Tab-separated table of C-alpha atoms in Angstrom:
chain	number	residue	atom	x	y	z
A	1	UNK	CA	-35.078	-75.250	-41.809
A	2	UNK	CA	-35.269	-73.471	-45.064
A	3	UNK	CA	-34.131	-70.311	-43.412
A	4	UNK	CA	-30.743	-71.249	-44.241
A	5	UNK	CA	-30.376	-71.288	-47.530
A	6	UNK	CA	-31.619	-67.545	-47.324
A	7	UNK	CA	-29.335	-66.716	-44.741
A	8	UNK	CA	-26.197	-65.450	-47.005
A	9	UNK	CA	-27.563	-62.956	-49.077
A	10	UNK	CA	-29.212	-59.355	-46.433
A	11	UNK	CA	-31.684	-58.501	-49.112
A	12	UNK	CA	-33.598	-61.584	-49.586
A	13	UNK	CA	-36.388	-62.748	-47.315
A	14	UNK	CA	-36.774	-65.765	-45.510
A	15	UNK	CA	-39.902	-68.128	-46.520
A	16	UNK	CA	-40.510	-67.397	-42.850
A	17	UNK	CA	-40.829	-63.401	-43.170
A	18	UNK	CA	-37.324	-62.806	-41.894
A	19	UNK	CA	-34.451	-61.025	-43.001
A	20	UNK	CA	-32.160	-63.963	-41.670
A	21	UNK	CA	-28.965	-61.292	-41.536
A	22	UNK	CA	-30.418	-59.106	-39.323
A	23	UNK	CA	-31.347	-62.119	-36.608
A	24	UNK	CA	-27.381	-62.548	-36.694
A	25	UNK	CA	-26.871	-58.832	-35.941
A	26	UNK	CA	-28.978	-59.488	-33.303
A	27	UNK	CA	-27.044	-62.460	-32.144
A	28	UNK	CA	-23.617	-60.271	-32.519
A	29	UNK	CA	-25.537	-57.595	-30.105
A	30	UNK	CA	-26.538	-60.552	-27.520
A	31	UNK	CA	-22.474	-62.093	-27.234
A	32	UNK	CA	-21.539	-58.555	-26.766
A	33	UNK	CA	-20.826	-56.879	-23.178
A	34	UNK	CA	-23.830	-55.576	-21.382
A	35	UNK	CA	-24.810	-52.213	-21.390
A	36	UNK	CA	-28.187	-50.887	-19.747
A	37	UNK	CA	-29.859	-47.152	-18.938
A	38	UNK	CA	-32.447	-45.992	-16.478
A	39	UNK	CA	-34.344	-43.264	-17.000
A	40	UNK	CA	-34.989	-41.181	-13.582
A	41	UNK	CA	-37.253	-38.544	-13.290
A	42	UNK	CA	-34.703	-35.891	-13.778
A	43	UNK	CA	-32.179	-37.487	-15.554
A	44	UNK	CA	-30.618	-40.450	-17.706
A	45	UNK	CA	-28.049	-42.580	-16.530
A	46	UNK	CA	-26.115	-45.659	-19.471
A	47	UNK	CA	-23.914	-47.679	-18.439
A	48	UNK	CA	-21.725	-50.863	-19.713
A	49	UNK	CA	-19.153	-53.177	-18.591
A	50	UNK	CA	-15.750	-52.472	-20.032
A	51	UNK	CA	-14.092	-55.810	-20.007
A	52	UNK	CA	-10.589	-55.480	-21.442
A	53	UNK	CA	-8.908	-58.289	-23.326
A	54	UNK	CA	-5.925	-58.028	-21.230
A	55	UNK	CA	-4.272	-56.043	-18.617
A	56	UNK	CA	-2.374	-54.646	-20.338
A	57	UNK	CA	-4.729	-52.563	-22.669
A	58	UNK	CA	-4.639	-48.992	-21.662
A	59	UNK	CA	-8.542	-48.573	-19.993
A	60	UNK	CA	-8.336	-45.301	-20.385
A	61	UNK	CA	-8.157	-45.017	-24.081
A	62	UNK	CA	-10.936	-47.071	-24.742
A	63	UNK	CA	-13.918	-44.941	-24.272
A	64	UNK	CA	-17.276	-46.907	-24.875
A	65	UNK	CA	-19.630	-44.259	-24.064
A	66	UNK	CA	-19.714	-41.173	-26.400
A	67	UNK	CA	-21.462	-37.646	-26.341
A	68	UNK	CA	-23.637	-37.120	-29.684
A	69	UNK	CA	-24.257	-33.856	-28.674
A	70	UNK	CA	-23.919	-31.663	-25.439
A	71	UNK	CA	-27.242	-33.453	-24.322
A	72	UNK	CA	-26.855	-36.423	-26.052
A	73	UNK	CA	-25.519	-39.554	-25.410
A	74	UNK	CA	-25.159	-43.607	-26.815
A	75	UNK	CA	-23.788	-46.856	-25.142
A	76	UNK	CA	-23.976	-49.601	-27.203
A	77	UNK	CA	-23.473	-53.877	-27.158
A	78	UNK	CA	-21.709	-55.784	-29.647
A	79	UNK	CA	-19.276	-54.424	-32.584
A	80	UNK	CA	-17.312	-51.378	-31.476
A	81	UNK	CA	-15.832	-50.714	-35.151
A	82	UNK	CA	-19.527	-50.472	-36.302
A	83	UNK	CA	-20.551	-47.816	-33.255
A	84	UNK	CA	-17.483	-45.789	-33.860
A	85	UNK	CA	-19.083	-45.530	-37.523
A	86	UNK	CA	-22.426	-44.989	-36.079
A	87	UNK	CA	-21.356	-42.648	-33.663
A	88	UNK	CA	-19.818	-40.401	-36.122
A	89	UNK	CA	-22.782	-40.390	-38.948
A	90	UNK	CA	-24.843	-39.202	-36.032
A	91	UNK	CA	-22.587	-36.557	-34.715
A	92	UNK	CA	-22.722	-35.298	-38.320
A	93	UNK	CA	-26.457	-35.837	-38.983
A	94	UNK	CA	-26.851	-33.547	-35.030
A	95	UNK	CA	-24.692	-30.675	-36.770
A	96	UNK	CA	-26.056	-30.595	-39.968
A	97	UNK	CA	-29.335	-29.789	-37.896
A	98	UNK	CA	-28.017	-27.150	-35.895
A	99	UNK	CA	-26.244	-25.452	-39.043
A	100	UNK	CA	-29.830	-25.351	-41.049
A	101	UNK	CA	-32.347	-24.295	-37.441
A	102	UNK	CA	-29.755	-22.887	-34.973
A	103	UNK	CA	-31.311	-25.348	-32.732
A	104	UNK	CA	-30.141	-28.178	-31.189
A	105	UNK	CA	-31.781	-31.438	-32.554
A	106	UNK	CA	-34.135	-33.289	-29.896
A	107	UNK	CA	-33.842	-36.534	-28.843
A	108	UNK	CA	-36.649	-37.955	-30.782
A	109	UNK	CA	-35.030	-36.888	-34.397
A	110	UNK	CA	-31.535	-37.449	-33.962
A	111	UNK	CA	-32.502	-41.412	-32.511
A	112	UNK	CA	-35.061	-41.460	-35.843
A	113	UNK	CA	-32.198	-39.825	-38.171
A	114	UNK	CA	-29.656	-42.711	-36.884
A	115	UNK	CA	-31.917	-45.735	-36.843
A	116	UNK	CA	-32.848	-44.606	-40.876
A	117	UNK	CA	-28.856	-44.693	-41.476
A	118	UNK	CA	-29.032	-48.093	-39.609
A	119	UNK	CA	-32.205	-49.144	-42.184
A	120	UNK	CA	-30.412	-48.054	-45.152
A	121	UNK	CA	-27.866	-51.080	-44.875
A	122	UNK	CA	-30.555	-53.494	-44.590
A	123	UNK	CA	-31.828	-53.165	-48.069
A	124	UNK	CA	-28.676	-51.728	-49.742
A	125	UNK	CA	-26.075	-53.848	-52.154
A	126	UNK	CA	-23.251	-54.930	-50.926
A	127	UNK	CA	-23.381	-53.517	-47.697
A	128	UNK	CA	-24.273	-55.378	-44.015
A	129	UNK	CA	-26.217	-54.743	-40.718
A	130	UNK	CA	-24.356	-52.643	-38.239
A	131	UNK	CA	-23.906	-55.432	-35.175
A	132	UNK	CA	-24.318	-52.917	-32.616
A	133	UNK	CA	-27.758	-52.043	-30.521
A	134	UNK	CA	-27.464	-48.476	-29.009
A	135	UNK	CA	-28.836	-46.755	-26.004
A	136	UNK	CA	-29.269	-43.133	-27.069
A	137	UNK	CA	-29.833	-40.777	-23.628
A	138	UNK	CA	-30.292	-37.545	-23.983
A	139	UNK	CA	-32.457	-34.597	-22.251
A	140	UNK	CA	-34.220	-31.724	-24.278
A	141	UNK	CA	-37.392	-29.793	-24.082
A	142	UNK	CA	-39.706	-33.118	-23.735
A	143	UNK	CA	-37.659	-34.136	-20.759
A	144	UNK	CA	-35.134	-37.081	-19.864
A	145	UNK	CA	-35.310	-39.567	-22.874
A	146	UNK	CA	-33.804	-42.875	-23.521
A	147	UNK	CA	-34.055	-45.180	-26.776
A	148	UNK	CA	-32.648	-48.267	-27.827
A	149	UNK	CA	-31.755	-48.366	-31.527
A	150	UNK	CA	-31.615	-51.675	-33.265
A	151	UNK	CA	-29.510	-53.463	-36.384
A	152	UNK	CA	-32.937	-53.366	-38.237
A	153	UNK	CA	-33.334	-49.725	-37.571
A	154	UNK	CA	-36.265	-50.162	-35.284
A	155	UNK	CA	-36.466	-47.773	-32.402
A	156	UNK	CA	-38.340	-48.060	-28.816
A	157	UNK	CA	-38.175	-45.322	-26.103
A	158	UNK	CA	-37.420	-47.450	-22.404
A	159	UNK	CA	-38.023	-46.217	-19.019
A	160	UNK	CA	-35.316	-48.905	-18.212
A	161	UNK	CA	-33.288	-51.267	-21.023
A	162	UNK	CA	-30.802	-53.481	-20.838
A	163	UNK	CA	-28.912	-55.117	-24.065
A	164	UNK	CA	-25.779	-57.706	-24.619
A	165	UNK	CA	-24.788	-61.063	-22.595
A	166	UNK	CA	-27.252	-60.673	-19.650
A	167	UNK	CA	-29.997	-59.406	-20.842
A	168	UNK	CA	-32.582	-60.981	-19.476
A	169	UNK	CA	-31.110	-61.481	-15.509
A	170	UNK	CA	-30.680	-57.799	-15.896
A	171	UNK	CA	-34.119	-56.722	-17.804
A	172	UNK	CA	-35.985	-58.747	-14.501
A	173	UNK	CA	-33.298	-57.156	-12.190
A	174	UNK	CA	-34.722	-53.738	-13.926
A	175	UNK	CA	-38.199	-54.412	-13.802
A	176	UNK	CA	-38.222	-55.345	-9.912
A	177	UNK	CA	-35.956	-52.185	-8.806
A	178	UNK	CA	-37.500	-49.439	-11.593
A	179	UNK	CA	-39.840	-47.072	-9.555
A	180	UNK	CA	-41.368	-44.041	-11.904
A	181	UNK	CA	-40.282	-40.869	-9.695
A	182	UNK	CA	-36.447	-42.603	-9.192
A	183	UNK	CA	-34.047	-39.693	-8.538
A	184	UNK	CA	-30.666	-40.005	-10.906
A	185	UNK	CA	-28.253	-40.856	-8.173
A	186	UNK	CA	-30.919	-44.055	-7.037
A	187	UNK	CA	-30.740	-44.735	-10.991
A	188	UNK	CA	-26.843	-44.565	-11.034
A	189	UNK	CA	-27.252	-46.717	-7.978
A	190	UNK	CA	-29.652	-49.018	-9.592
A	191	UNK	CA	-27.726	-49.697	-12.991
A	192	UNK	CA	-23.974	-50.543	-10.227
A	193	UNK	CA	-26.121	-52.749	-8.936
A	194	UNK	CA	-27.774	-53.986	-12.174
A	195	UNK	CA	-24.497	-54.746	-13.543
A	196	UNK	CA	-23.110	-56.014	-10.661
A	197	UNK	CA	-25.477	-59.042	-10.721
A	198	UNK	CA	-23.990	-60.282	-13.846
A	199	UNK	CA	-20.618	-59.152	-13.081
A	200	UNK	CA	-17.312	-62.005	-13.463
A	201	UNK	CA	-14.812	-60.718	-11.026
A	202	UNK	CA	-14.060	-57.430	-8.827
A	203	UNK	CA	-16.194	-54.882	-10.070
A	204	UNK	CA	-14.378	-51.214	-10.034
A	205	UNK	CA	-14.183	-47.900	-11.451
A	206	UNK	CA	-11.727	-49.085	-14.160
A	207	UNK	CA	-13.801	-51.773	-15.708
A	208	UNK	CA	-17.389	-50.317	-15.951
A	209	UNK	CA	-18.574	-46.993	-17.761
A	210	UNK	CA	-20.895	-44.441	-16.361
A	211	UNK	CA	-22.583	-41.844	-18.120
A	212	UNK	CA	-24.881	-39.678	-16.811
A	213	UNK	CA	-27.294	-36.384	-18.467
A	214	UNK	CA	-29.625	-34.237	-15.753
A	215	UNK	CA	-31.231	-31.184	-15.590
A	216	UNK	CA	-28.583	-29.300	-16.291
A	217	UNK	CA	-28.446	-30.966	-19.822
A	218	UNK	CA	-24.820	-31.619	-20.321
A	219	UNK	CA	-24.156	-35.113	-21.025
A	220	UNK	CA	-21.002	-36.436	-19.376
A	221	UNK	CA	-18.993	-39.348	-18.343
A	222	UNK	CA	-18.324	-40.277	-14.661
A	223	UNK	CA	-14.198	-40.941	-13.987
A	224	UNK	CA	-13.472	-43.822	-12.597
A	225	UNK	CA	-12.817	-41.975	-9.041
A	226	UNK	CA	-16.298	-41.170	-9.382
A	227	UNK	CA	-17.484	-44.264	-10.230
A	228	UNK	CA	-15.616	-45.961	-6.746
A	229	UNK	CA	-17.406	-43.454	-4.918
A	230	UNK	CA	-20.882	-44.813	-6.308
A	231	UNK	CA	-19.637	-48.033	-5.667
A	232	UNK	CA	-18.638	-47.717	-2.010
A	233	UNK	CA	-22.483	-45.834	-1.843
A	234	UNK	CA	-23.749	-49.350	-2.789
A	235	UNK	CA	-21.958	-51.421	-0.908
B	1	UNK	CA	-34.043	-0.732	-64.207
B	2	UNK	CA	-33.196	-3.839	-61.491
B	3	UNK	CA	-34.897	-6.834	-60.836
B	4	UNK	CA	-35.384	-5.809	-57.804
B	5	UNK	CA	-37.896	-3.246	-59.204
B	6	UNK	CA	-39.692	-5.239	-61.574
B	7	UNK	CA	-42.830	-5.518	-59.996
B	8	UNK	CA	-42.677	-3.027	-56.936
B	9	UNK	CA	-43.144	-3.693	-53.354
B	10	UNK	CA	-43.204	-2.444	-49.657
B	11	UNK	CA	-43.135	-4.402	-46.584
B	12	UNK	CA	-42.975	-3.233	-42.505
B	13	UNK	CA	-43.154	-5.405	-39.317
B	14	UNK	CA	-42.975	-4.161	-36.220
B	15	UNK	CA	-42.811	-4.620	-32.682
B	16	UNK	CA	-45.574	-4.073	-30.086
B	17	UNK	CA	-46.368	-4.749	-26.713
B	18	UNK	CA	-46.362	-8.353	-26.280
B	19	UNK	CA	-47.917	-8.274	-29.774
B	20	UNK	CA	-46.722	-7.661	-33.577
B	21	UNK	CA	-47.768	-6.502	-37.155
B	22	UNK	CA	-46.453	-6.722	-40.633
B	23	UNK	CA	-48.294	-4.961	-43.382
B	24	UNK	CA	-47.838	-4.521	-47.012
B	25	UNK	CA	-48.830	-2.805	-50.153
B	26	UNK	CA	-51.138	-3.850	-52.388
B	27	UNK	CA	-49.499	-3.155	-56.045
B	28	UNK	CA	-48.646	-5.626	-58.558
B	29	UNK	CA	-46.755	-4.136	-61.589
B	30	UNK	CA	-44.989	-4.681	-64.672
B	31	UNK	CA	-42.419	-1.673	-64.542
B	32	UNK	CA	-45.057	1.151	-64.875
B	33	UNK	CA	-47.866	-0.858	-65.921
B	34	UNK	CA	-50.196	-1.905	-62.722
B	35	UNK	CA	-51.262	-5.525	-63.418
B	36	UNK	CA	-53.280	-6.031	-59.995
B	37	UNK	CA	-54.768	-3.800	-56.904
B	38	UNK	CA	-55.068	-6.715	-54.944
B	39	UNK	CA	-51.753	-8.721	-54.315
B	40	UNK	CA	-50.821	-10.918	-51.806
B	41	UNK	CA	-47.231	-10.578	-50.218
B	42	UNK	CA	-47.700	-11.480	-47.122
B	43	UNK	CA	-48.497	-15.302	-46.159
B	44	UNK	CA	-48.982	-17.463	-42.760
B	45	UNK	CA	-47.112	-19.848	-41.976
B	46	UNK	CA	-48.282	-20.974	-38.893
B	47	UNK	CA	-50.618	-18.923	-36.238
B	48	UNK	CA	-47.924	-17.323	-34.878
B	49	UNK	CA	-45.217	-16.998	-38.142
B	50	UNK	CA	-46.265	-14.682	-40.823
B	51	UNK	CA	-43.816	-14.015	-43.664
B	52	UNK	CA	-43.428	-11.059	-46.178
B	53	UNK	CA	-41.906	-11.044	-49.401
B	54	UNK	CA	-40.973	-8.299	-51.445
B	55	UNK	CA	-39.226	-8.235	-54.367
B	56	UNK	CA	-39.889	-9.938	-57.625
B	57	UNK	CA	-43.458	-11.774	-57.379
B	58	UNK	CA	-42.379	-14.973	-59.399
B	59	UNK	CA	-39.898	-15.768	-56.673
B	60	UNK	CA	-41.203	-14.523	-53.691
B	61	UNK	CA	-44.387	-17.307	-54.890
B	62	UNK	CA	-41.925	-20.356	-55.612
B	63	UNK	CA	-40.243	-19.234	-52.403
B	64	UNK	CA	-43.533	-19.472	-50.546
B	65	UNK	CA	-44.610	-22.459	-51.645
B	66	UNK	CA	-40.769	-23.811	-50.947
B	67	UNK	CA	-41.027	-22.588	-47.188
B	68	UNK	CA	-44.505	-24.218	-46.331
B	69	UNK	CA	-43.232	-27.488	-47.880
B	70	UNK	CA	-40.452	-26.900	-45.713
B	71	UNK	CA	-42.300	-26.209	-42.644
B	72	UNK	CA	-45.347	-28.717	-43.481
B	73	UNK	CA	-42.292	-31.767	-43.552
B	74	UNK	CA	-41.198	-30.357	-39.970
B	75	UNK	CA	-44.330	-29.809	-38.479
B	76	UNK	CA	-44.939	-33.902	-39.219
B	77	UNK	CA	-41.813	-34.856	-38.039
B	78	UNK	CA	-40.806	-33.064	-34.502
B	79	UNK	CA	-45.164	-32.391	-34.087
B	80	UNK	CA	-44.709	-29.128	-32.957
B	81	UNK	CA	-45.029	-25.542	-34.868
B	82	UNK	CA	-41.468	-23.899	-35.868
B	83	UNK	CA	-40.110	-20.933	-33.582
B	84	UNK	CA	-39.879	-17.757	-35.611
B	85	UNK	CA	-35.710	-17.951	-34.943
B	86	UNK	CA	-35.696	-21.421	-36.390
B	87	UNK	CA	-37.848	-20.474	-39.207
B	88	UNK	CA	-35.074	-17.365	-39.952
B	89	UNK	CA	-32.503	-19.683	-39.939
B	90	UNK	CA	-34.366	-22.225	-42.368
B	91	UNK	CA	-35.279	-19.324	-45.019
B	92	UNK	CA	-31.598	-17.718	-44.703
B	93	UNK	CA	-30.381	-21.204	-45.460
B	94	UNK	CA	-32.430	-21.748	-48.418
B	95	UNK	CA	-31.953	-18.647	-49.822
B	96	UNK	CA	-28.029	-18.925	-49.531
B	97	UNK	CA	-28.291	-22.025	-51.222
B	98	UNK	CA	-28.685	-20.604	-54.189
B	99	UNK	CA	-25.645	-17.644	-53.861
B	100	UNK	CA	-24.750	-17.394	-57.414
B	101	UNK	CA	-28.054	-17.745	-59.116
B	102	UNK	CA	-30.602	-15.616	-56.073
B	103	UNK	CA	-33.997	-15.656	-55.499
B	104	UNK	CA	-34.187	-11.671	-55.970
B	105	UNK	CA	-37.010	-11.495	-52.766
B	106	UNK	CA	-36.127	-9.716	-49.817
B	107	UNK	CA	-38.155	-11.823	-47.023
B	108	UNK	CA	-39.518	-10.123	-43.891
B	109	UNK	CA	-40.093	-12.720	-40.973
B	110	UNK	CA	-42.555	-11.811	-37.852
B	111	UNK	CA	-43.736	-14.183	-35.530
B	112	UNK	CA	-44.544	-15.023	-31.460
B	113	UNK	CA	-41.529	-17.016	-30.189
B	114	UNK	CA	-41.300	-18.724	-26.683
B	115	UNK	CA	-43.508	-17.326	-23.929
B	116	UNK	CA	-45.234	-15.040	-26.592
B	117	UNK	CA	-42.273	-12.755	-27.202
B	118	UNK	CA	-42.440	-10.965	-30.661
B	119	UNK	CA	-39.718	-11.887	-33.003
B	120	UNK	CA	-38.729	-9.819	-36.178
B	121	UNK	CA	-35.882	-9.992	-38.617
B	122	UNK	CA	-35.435	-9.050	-42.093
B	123	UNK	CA	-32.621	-10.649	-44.296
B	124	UNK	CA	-31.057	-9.626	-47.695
B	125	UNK	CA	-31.853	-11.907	-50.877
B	126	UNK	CA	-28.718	-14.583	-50.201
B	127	UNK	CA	-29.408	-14.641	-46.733
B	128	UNK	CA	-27.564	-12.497	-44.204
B	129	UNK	CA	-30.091	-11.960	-41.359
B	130	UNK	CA	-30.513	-8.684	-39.560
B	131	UNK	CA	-32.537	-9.175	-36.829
B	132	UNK	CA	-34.229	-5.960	-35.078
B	133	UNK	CA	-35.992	-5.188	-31.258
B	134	UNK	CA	-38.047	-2.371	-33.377
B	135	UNK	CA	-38.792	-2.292	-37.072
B	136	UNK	CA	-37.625	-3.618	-40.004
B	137	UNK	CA	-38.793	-2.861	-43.767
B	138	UNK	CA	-38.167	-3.888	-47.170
B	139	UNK	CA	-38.974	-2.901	-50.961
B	140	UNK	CA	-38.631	-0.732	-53.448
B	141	UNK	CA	-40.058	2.186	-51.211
B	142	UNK	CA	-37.867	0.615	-48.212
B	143	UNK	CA	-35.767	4.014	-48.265
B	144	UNK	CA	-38.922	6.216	-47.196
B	145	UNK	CA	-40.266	2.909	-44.941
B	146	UNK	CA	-37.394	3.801	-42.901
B	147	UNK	CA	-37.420	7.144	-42.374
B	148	UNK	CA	-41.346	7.206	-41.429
B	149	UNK	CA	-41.123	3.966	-39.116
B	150	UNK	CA	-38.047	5.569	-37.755
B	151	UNK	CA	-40.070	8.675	-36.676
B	152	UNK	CA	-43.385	7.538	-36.150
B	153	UNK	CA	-42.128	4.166	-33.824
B	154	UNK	CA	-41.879	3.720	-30.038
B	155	UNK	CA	-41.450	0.752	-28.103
B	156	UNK	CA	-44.301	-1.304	-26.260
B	157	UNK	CA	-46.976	0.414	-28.334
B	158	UNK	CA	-50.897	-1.672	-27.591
B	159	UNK	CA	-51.967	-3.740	-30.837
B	160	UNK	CA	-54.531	-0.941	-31.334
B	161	UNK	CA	-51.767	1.949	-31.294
B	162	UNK	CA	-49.331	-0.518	-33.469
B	163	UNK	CA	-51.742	-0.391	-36.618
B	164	UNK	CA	-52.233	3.203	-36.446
B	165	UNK	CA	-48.437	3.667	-36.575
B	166	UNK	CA	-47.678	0.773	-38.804
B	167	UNK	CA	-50.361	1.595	-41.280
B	168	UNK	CA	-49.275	5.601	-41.416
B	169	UNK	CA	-45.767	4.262	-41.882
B	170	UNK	CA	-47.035	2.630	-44.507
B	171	UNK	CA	-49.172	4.624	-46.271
B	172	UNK	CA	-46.790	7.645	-46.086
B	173	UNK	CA	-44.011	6.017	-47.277
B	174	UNK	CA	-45.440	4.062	-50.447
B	175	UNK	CA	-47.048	7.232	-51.722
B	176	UNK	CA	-43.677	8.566	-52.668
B	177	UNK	CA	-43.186	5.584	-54.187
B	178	UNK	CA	-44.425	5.441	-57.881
B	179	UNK	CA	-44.025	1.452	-57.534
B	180	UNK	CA	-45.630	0.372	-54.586
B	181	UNK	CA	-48.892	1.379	-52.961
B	182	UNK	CA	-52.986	1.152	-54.220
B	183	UNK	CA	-53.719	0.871	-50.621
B	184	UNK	CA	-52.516	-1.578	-47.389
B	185	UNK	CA	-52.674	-5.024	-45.563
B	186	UNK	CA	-51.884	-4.877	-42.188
B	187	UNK	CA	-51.970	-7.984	-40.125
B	188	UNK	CA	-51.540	-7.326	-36.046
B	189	UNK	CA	-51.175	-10.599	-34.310
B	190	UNK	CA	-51.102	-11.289	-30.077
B	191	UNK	CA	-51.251	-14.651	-28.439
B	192	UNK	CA	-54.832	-14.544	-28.150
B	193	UNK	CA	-56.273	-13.109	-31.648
B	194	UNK	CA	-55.608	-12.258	-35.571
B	195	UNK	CA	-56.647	-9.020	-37.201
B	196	UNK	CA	-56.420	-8.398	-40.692
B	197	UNK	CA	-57.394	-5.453	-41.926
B	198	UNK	CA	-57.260	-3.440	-45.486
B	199	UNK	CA	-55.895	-0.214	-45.955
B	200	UNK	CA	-57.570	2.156	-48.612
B	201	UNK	CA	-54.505	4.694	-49.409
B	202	UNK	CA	-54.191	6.808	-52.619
B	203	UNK	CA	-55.170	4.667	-55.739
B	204	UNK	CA	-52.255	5.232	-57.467
């Protein structure tokens, strides 16, 4: 409709109330691999696929889950140049905290500090959207968190999210399995299986990424031998 | 004369049992001249963060009102009250902002940190923290503050026992002080209660 002729320029609404360039962030987000996260009730668990374009990329160099802090981490779906960017604003934003309180930021204001960076390109010149949605977990003093971050720079805390290619198979898959008082290892359980159901191929430890924060607050991610041992759990 | 000694102060806080108290003079003075009897240098920041500012008045009051802005912003944004530690940190990081052109205050920083455990620390004007488990004092009569908390203090004193020593400290001290003094304002805080009370020393 007329939504087109607004769709070139990010700072210009739609006659429909839409900022057409951020719909096609979104779209970027949905062709990109899926990535989901459980929150248990000790823990967060992300996860993604990690679908290489050929064998012969080195898996382990690409690395598509990344620590923001010790207790913090992000998956994302769609442009990994953009999250690399992302990744490191937030890192920065997380120390520049810590240098001013000697306290480690919580969850709540490091996901608000990144989704305003994310905001700022939607209504500056010459800049565009970041194509990436991110899962941020991370555990502080209010507990095991998880929030999806958007190219508009709107947040949501999830008990359970899913984001990329199967999104919605996988959001039902969520909503049937997701019990309130899940333990992490059912949750790391959970998202195998979660991804499994949209999976092309032999799923293994070398093409799916596991990262997992509990009590102990120290956000890490799984190696792929631990990942097989999950798998063999589920099977 | 230094800037430090324009107007004339003296600060204490100290550390109770499960409780604290900070207390200050009451002088405001333009080199010899006494202006006011009835000055405030010691501010709340929250109900369990008091801070004390010695040092020239005209910065310890832009300071002030800095540190609540400060601490009003946070309080919206993470909806919780700022630890006494954090609140250190904050202060020493806005005062070493400005390392070539100080504020010339000398801030004294007493609160109730996690679980109710008293928290005191004292830092120089650009920032360098010195934290202490017993006293710490600032001022012009800081020198005296010292010696008389140093003798008069012991560890896990009852909030009733802390003002006695505190204000004694005080009052002691500032009296061989020709800048500071016209009597006290001693604030003892535990977790349950605030009690402010005024000090009537040697009027001059």
């Amino acid at each position: 409709m007329g939504d087109s002729q607004y769709s070139f320029s990010l700072t210009t609404f739609s006659p429909s109330g839409k900022l057409v360039q951020i719909e096609y962030a979104l779209m970027a987000v949905g062709s990109g691999q899926t990535s989901l996260g459980i929150k248990a009730a000790n823990g967060v668990v992300i996860a993604t696929e990690k679908k290489l374009p050929s064998i012969l990329v080195d898996e382990a160099s690409v690395q598509k889950i990344q620590p923001l802090t010790t207790n913090i981490g992000v998956v994302y779906s769609g442009m990994g140049p953009d999250f690399r960017v992302l990744v490191r604003k937030s890192r920065k934003q997380a120390q520049q905290y810590f240098r001013l309180y000697k306290e480690q930021i919580p969850v709540t204001q490091l996901v608000r500090e990144t989704a305003a960076v994310m905001q700022e390109f939607t209504q500056s010149g010459g800049v565009r959207p970041f194509g990436v949605s991110l899962l941020v977990a991370g555990f502080d003093d209010d507990g095991p968190q998880l929030y999806q971050v958007d190219p508009s720079g709107s947040y949501f805390s999830w008990k359970a999210s899913a984001m990329g290619k199967n999104v919605s198979n996988a959001k039902t898959f969520l909503e049937k399995r997701y019990t309130d008082d899940m333990e992490l290892d059912d949750a790391v359980h959970t998202a195998i299986l979660t991804l499994k159901e949209g999976f092309e191929g032999q799923i293994s430890g070398k093409n799916i990424e596991i990262g997992i924060i509990g009590t102990d607050r120290n956000f890490r991610v799984l190696t792929p031998a631990e990942i097989d041992d999950y798998l063999a759990e589920v099977e | 004369m230094s800037i430090f000694e324009y107007n004339g102060s003296a600060l204490i806080a100290m550390v109770g049992k499960n409780c604290f108290a900070i207390a200050s003079d009451r002088r405001l003075g333009v080199q010899l001249q006494t202006i006011a009897t009835d000055f405030q240098r010691i501010y709340k920041i929250h109900d369990k963060l008091y801070i004390g500012l010695s040092g020239l008045a005209t910065d310890a009051q832009t300071l002030y009102q800095r540190l609540v802005f400060r601490h009003k912003l946070y309080q919206l944004r993470e909806e919780r009250d700022m630890k006494p530690e954090t609140f250190a940190s904050l202060v020493s990081a806005i005062l070493y902002e400005k390392r070539f052109g100080p504020y010339f205050c000398q801030p004294v920083i007493a609160g109730l940190g996690d679980d109710d455990k008293p928290f005191i620390c004292t830092m120089d004007s650009i920032g360098a923290k010195e934290l202490a488990k017993d006293f710490v004092v600032a001022g012009t009569a800081s020198e005296s503050l010292y010696g008389a908390c140093e003798s008069m203090y012991k560890p896990d004193m009852e909030p009733e026992e802390l003002f006695e020593t505190i204000s004694q400290a005080l009052l002691s001290s500032v009296d061989r002080d020709c800048l500071s003094g016209w009597g006290g304002h001693v604030f003892v805080v535990t977790p349950t209660e605030v009690i402010e009370r005024t000090l009537k020393g040697r009027m001059d």
